[in-house]
Short mmCIF file of C-alpha atoms in Angstrom, two decimals:
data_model
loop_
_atom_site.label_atom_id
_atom_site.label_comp_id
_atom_site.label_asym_id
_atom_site.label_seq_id
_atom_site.Cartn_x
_atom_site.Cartn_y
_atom_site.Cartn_z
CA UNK A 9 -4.24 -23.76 -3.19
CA UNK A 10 -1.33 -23.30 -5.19
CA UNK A 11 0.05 -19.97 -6.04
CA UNK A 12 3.21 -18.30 -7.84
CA UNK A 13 4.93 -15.33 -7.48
CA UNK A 14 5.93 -13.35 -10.61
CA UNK A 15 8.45 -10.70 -9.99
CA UNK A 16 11.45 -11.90 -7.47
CA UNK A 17 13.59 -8.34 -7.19
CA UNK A 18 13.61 -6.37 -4.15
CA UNK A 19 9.91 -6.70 -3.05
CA UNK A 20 9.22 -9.69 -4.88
CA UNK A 21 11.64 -12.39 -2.93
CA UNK A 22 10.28 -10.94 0.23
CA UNK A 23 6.37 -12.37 -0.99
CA UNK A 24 7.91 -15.81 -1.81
CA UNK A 25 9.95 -15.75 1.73
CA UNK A 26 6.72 -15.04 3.25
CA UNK A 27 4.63 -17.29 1.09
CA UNK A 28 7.22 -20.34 1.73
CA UNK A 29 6.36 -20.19 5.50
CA UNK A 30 2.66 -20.20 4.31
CA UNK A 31 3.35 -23.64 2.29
CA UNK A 32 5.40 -24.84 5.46
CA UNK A 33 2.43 -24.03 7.74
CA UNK A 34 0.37 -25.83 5.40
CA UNK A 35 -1.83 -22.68 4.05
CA UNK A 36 -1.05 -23.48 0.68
CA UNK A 37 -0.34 -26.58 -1.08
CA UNK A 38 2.22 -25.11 -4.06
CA UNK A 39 4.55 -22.25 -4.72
CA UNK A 40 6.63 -21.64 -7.52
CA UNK A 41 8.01 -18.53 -8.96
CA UNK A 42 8.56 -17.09 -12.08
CA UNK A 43 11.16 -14.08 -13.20
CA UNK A 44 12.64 -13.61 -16.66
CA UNK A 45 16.02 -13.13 -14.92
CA UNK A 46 16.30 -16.89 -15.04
CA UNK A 47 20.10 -16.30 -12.69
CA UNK A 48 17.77 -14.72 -9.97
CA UNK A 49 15.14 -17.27 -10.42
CA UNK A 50 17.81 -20.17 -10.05
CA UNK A 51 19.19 -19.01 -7.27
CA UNK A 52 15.86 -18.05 -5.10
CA UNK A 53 14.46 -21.28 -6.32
CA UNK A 54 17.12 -23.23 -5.29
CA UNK A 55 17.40 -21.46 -1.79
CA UNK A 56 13.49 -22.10 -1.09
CA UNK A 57 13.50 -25.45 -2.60
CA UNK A 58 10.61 -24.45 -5.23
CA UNK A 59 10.49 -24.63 -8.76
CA UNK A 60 10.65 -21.77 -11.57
CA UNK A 61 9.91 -20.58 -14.80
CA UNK A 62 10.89 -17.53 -17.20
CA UNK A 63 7.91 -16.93 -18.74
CA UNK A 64 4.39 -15.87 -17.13
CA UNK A 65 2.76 -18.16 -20.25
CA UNK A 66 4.07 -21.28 -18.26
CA UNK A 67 2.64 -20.58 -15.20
CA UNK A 68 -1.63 -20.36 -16.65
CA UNK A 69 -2.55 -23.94 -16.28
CA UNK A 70 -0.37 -24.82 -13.02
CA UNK A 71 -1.56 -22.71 -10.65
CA UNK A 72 -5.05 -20.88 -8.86
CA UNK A 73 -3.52 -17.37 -7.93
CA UNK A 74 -0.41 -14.93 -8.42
CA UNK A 75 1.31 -12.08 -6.91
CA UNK A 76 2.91 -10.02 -9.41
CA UNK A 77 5.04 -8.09 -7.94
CA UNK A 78 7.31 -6.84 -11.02
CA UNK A 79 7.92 -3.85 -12.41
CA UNK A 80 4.92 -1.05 -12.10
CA UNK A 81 4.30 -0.14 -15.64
CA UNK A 82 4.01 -4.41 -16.24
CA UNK A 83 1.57 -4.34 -13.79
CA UNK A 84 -1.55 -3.68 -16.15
CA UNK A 85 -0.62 -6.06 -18.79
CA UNK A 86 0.45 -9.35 -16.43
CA UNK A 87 -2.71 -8.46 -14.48
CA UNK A 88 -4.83 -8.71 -17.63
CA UNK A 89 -3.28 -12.01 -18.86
CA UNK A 90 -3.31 -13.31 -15.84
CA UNK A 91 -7.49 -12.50 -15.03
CA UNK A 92 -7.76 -13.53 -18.73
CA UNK A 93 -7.11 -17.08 -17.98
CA UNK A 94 -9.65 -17.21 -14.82
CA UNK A 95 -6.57 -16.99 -12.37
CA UNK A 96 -6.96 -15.05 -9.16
CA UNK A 97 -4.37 -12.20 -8.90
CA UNK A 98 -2.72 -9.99 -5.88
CA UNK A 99 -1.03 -7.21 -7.65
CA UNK A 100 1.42 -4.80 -5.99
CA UNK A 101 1.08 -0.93 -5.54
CA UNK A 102 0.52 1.03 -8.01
CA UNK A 103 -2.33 -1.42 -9.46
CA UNK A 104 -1.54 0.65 -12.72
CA UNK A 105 -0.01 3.52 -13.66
CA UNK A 106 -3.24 4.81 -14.99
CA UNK A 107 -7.02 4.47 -13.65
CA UNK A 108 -8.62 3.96 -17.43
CA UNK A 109 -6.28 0.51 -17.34
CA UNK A 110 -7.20 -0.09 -13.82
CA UNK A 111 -10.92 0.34 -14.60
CA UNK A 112 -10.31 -2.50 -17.14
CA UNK A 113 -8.60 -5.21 -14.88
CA UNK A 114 -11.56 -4.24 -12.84
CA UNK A 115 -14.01 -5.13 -15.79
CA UNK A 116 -12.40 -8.32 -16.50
CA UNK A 117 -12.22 -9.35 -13.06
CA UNK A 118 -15.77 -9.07 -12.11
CA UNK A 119 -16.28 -10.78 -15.53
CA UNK A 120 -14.16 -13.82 -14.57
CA UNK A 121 -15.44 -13.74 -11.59
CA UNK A 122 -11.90 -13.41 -9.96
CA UNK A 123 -10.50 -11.90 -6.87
CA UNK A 124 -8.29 -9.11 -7.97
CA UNK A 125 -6.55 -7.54 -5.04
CA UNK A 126 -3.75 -4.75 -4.77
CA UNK A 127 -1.07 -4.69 -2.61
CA UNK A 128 -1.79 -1.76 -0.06
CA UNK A 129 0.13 -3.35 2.60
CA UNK A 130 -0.10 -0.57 5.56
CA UNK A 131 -4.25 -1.48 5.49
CA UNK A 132 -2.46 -4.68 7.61
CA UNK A 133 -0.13 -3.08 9.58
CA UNK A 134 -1.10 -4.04 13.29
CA UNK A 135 -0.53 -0.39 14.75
CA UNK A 136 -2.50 1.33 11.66
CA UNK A 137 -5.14 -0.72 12.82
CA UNK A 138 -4.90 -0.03 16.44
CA UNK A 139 -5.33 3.76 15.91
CA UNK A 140 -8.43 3.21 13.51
CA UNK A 141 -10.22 1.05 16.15
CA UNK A 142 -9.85 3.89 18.27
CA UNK A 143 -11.06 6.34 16.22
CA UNK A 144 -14.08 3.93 15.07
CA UNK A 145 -14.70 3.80 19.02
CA UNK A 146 -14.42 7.63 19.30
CA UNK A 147 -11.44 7.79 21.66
CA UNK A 148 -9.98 10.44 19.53
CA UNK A 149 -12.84 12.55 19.63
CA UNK A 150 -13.07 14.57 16.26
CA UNK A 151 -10.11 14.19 14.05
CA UNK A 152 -8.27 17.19 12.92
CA UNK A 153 -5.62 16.00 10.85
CA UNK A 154 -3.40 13.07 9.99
CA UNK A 155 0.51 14.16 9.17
CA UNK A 156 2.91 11.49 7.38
CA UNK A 157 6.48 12.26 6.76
CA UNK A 158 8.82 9.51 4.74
CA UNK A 159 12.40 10.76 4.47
CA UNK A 160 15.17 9.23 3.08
CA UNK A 161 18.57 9.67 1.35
CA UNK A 162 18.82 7.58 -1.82
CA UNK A 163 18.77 8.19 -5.55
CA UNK A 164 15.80 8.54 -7.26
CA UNK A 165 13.97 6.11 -9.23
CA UNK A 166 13.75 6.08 -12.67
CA UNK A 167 10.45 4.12 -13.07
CA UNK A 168 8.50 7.11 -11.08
CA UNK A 169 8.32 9.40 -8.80
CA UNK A 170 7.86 9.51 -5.19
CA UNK A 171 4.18 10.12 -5.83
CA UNK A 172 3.31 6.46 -6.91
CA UNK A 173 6.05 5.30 -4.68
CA UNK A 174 5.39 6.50 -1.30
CA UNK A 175 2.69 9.15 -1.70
CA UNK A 176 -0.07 6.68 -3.15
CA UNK A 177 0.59 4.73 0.63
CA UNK A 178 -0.29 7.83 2.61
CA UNK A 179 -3.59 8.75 0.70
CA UNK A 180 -3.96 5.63 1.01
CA UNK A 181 -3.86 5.26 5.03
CA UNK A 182 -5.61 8.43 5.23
CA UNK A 183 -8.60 7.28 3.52
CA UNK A 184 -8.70 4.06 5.09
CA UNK A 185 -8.50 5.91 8.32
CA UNK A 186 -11.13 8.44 7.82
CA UNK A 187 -13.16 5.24 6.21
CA UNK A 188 -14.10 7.35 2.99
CA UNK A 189 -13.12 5.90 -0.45
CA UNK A 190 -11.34 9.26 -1.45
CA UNK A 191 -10.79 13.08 -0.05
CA UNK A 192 -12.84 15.74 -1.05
CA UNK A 193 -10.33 17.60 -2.79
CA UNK A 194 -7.01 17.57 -3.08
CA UNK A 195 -3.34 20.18 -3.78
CA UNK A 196 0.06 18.87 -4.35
CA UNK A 197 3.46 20.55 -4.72
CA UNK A 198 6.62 18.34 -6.21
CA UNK A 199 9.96 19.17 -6.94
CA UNK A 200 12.24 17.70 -8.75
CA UNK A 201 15.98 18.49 -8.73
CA UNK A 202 18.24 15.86 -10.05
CA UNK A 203 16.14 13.50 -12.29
CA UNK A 204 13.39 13.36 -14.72
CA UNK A 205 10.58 12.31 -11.91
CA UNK A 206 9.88 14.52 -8.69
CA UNK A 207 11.88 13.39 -5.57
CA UNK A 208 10.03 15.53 -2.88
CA UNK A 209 6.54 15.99 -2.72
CA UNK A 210 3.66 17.26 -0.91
CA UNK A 211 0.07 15.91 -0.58
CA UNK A 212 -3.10 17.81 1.23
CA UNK A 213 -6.09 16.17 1.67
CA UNK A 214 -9.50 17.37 2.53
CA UNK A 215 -11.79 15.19 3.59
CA UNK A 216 -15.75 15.29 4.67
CA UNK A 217 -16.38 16.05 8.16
CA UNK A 218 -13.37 18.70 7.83
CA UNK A 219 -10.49 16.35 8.55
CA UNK A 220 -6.88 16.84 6.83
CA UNK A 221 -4.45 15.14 5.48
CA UNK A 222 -0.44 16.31 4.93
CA UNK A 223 1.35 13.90 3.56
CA UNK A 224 5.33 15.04 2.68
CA UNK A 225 7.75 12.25 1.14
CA UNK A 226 11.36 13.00 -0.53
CA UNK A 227 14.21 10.95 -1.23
CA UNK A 228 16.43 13.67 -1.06
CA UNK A 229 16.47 14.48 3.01
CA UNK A 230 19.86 13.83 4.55
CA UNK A 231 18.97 15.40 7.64
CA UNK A 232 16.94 12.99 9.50
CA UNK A 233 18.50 9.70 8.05
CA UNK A 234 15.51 7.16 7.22
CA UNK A 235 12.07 8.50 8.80
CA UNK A 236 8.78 6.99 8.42
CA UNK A 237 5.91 7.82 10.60
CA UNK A 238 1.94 8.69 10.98
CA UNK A 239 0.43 11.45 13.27
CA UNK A 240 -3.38 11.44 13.90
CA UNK A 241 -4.62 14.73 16.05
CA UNK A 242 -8.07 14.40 17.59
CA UNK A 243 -9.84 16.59 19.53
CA UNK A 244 -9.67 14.51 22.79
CA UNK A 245 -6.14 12.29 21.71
CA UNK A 246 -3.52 12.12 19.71
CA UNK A 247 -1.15 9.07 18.23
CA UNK A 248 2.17 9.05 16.27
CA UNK A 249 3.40 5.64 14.81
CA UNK A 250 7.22 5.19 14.17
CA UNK A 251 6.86 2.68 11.26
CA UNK A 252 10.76 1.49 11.79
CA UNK A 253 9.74 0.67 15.38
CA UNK A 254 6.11 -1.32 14.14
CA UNK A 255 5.50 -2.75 17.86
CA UNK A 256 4.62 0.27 19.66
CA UNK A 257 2.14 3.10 19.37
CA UNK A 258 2.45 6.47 21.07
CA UNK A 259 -0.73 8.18 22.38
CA UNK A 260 -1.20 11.45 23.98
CA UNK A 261 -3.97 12.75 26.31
CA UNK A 262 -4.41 16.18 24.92
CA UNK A 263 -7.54 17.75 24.36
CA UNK A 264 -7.93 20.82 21.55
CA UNK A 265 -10.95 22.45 21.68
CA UNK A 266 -12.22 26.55 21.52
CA UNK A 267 -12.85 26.30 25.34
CA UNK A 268 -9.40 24.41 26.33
CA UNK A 269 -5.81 23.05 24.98
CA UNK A 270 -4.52 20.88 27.49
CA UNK A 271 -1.89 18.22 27.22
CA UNK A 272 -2.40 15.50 30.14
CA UNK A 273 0.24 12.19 29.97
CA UNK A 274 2.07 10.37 27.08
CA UNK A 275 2.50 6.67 26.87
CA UNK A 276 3.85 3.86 24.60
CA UNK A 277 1.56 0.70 24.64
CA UNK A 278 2.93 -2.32 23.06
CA UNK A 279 1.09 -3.94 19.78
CA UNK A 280 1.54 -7.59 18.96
CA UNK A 281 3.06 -7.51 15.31
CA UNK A 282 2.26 -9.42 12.97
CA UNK A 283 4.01 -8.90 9.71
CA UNK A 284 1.70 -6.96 7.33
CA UNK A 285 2.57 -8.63 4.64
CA UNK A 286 2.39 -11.71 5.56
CA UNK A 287 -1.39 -10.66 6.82
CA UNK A 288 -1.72 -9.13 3.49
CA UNK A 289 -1.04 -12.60 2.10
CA UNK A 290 -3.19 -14.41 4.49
CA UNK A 291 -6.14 -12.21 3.41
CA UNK A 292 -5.83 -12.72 -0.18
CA UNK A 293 -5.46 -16.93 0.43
CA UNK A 294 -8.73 -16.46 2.88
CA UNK A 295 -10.11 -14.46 -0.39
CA UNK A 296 -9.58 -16.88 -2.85
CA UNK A 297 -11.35 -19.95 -0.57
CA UNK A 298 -14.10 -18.13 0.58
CA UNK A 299 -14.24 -15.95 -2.77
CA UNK A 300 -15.29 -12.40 -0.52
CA UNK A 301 -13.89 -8.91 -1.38
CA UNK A 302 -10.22 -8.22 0.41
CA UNK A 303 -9.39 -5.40 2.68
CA UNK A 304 -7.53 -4.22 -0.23
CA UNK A 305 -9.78 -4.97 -3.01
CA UNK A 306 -9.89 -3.60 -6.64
CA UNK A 307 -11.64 -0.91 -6.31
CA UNK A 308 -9.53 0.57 -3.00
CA UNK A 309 -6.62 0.21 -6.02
CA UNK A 310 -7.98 1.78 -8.50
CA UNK A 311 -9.14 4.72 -6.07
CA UNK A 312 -5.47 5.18 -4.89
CA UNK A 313 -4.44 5.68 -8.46
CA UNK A 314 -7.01 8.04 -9.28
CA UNK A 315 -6.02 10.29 -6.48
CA UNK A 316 -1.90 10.61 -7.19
CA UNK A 317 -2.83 11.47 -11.42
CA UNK A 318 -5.36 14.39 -9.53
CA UNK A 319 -2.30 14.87 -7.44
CA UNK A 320 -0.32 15.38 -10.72
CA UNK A 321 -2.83 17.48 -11.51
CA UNK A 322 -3.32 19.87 -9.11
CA UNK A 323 0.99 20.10 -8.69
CA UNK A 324 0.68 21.08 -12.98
CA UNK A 325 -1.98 23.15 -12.28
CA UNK A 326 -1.17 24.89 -9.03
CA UNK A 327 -4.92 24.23 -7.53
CA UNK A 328 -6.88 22.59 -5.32
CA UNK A 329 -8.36 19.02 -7.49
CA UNK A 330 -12.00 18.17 -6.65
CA UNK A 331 -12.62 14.31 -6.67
#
C-alpha cells in the first residue's frame, strides 16, 4: 500500500510522523510527501528518510492513496484530481468549503469507485467513544444535552472562521453521538471583532428525541488559557471529557428527572489512548484493502459542511435553520 501525504504545514507533518510509524510497523509499504514549499519538503523528507515532490501531478502514477491535508479552500480541487486518476483519498476537515463541491467529489468517487474519506478525527478519539458506548448501552438514560466549549487566545485565521475550524468538530461529535446524520434544526450567533472572519461563535443544535446541542468556540478568551472539553447530561449520568487530558473520562451519578435531582458519586476511570489520528489513519489503510465505507466517510463530510453554511445562515438571518 503506498500512500503520500500532500500538505506538510502544521497538521500535515503530524500525518506523515504518524504515517512513518505505520511504514515502520509494516502497515504500508511506501510514503512520500509532496508540498510546493520544496524548503519544508527537504527538510521533513530528509528527517523521515522519505522522498518528495513539489507538484501533486508527480505523485498520480506512484502511489494508491493520499492525505491532503493543505490548505482548506485547495481541498475541493486536489480532491477532484486526485479521485480523477482512480486514487483513494483521506481529505482533512472541512472536506470543502461548500456542500455543492462536496456533493461532486462525492459523485466522482462513487464513480471511480474510490474510498473518499474526511478527516473528522474526534469520531477516533478513545474517550468520545467510551461515552457513546454508554449511551448506545443506555447508561445515560435519556440524553438532555451535550455542551462543548474550545477557548483559546491566539489570532485569528485568515483562511476562516472559527465555524469551519472548530465548530464543524462539535456538530460533528454531537451527531455522531446522538447517531443521527444531522440536527433537526439549528441557530448560531458569531462575532467578530478584530478580523474579517468571526472569532467567537455559538452553535445550538436540536436534535430528534429532544436532545441539545451548545457548542461555544472563540479564539479570543484569555480567561481560561487553552480549554477544550465535552459535557453529555443524561437523565440517569453525566460525563465531561477534558480533551488536553485524552486518558481519562469523568462520570457522574446524578439522576434528573420531574420526580427527583439527585447527585450520587463522581469518578475518573482511566481510557487506554490510542492516538486518534493515528486510528484515523489505520481506518482509512483498513478502507482501502478491504474497500468498506470509513467511520468518517464522504457523506459524514459533506453533512458537516452542510450544517456550518446553515449555521452561517441562521447567524445572517437571526433564526432557527431547519435541515
Amino acid at each position: 500500500m503506498k500512500l503520500a501525504v500532500v500538505g506538510t504545514g502544521y497538521w500535515g507533518k503530524n500525518h506523515v510522523r504518524a504515517l512513518k510509524e505505520l511504514l515502520d510497523e509494516g502497515k504500508i509499504s511506501h510514503l512520500s510527501i509532496c508540498d510546493t514549499d520544496e524548503k519544508r519538503a527537504d527538510e521533513i523528507a530528509q528527517h523521515y528518510g522519505i522522498p518528495y515532490c513539489t507538484s501533486s501531478h508527480e505523485l498520480s502514477d506512484d502511489v494508491d492513496g493520499v492525505v491532503i491535508a493543505t490548505p482548506s479552500d485547495t481541498h475541493h480541487a486536489l480532491a477532484k484530481e486526485f479521485l480523477a486518476a482512480g486514487k483513494d483519498v483521506l481529505v482533512e476537515k472541512p472536506m470543502t468549503l461548500h456542500s455543492r463541491r462536496a456533493e461532486e467529489l462525492i459523485q466522482i468517487a462513487e464513480k471511480n469507485e474510490c474510498i473518499l474519506m474526511v478527516g473528522h478525527i474526534f469520531r477516533y478519539h478513545s474517550a468520545v467513544n467510551e461515552i457513546k458506548r454508554r449511551i448506545t448501552r443506555g447508561d445515560f438514560g435519556s440524553i438532555y444535552y451535550m455542551m462543548s466549549n474550545r477557548f483559546s487566545l491566539r489570532y485569528p485565521r485568515k483562511d476562516m472562521g472559527v465555524l469551519f475550524a472548530l465548530g464543524i468538530h462539535e456538530v460533528d461529535v454531537f451527531c455522531y453521538l446522538m447517531d443521527q446524520p444531522y440536527p433537526e434544526e439549528l441557530f448560531a450567533t458569531v462575532s467578530n471583532y478584530i478580523g474579517k472572519t468571526e472569532e467567537t461563535a455559538q452553535i445550538i443544535t436540536y436534535f430528534k428525541g429532544g436532545a441539545t446541542g451548545y457548542a461555544f468556540e472563540s479564539w479570543l478568551t484569555p480567561v481560561y488559557g487553552k480549554r477544550r472539553e465535552l459535557v453529555v447530561v443524561g437523565s440517569r449520568m453525566s460525563a465531561r471529557i477534558d480533551y488536553l487530558k485524552p486518558n481519562e473520562i469523568t462520570f457522574f451519578d446524578a439522576t434528573i428527572s420531574q420526580e427527583t435531582v439527585s447527585q450520587e458519586d463522581s469518578y475518573v476511570i482511566p481510557i487506554e489512548y490510542r492516538e486518534p489520528l493515528k486510528e484515523e489513519l489505520l481506518d482509512f489503510i483498513t478502507c482501502m484493502k478491504t474497500r468498506k465505507q470509513p467511520v468518517a466517510n464522504m457523506h459524514i463530510g459533506k453533512a458537516a459542511v452542510e450544517m456550518i453554511e446553515k449555521a452561517m445562515e441562521s447567524a445572517k438571518e437571526g433564526r432557527k435553520i431547519r435541515l
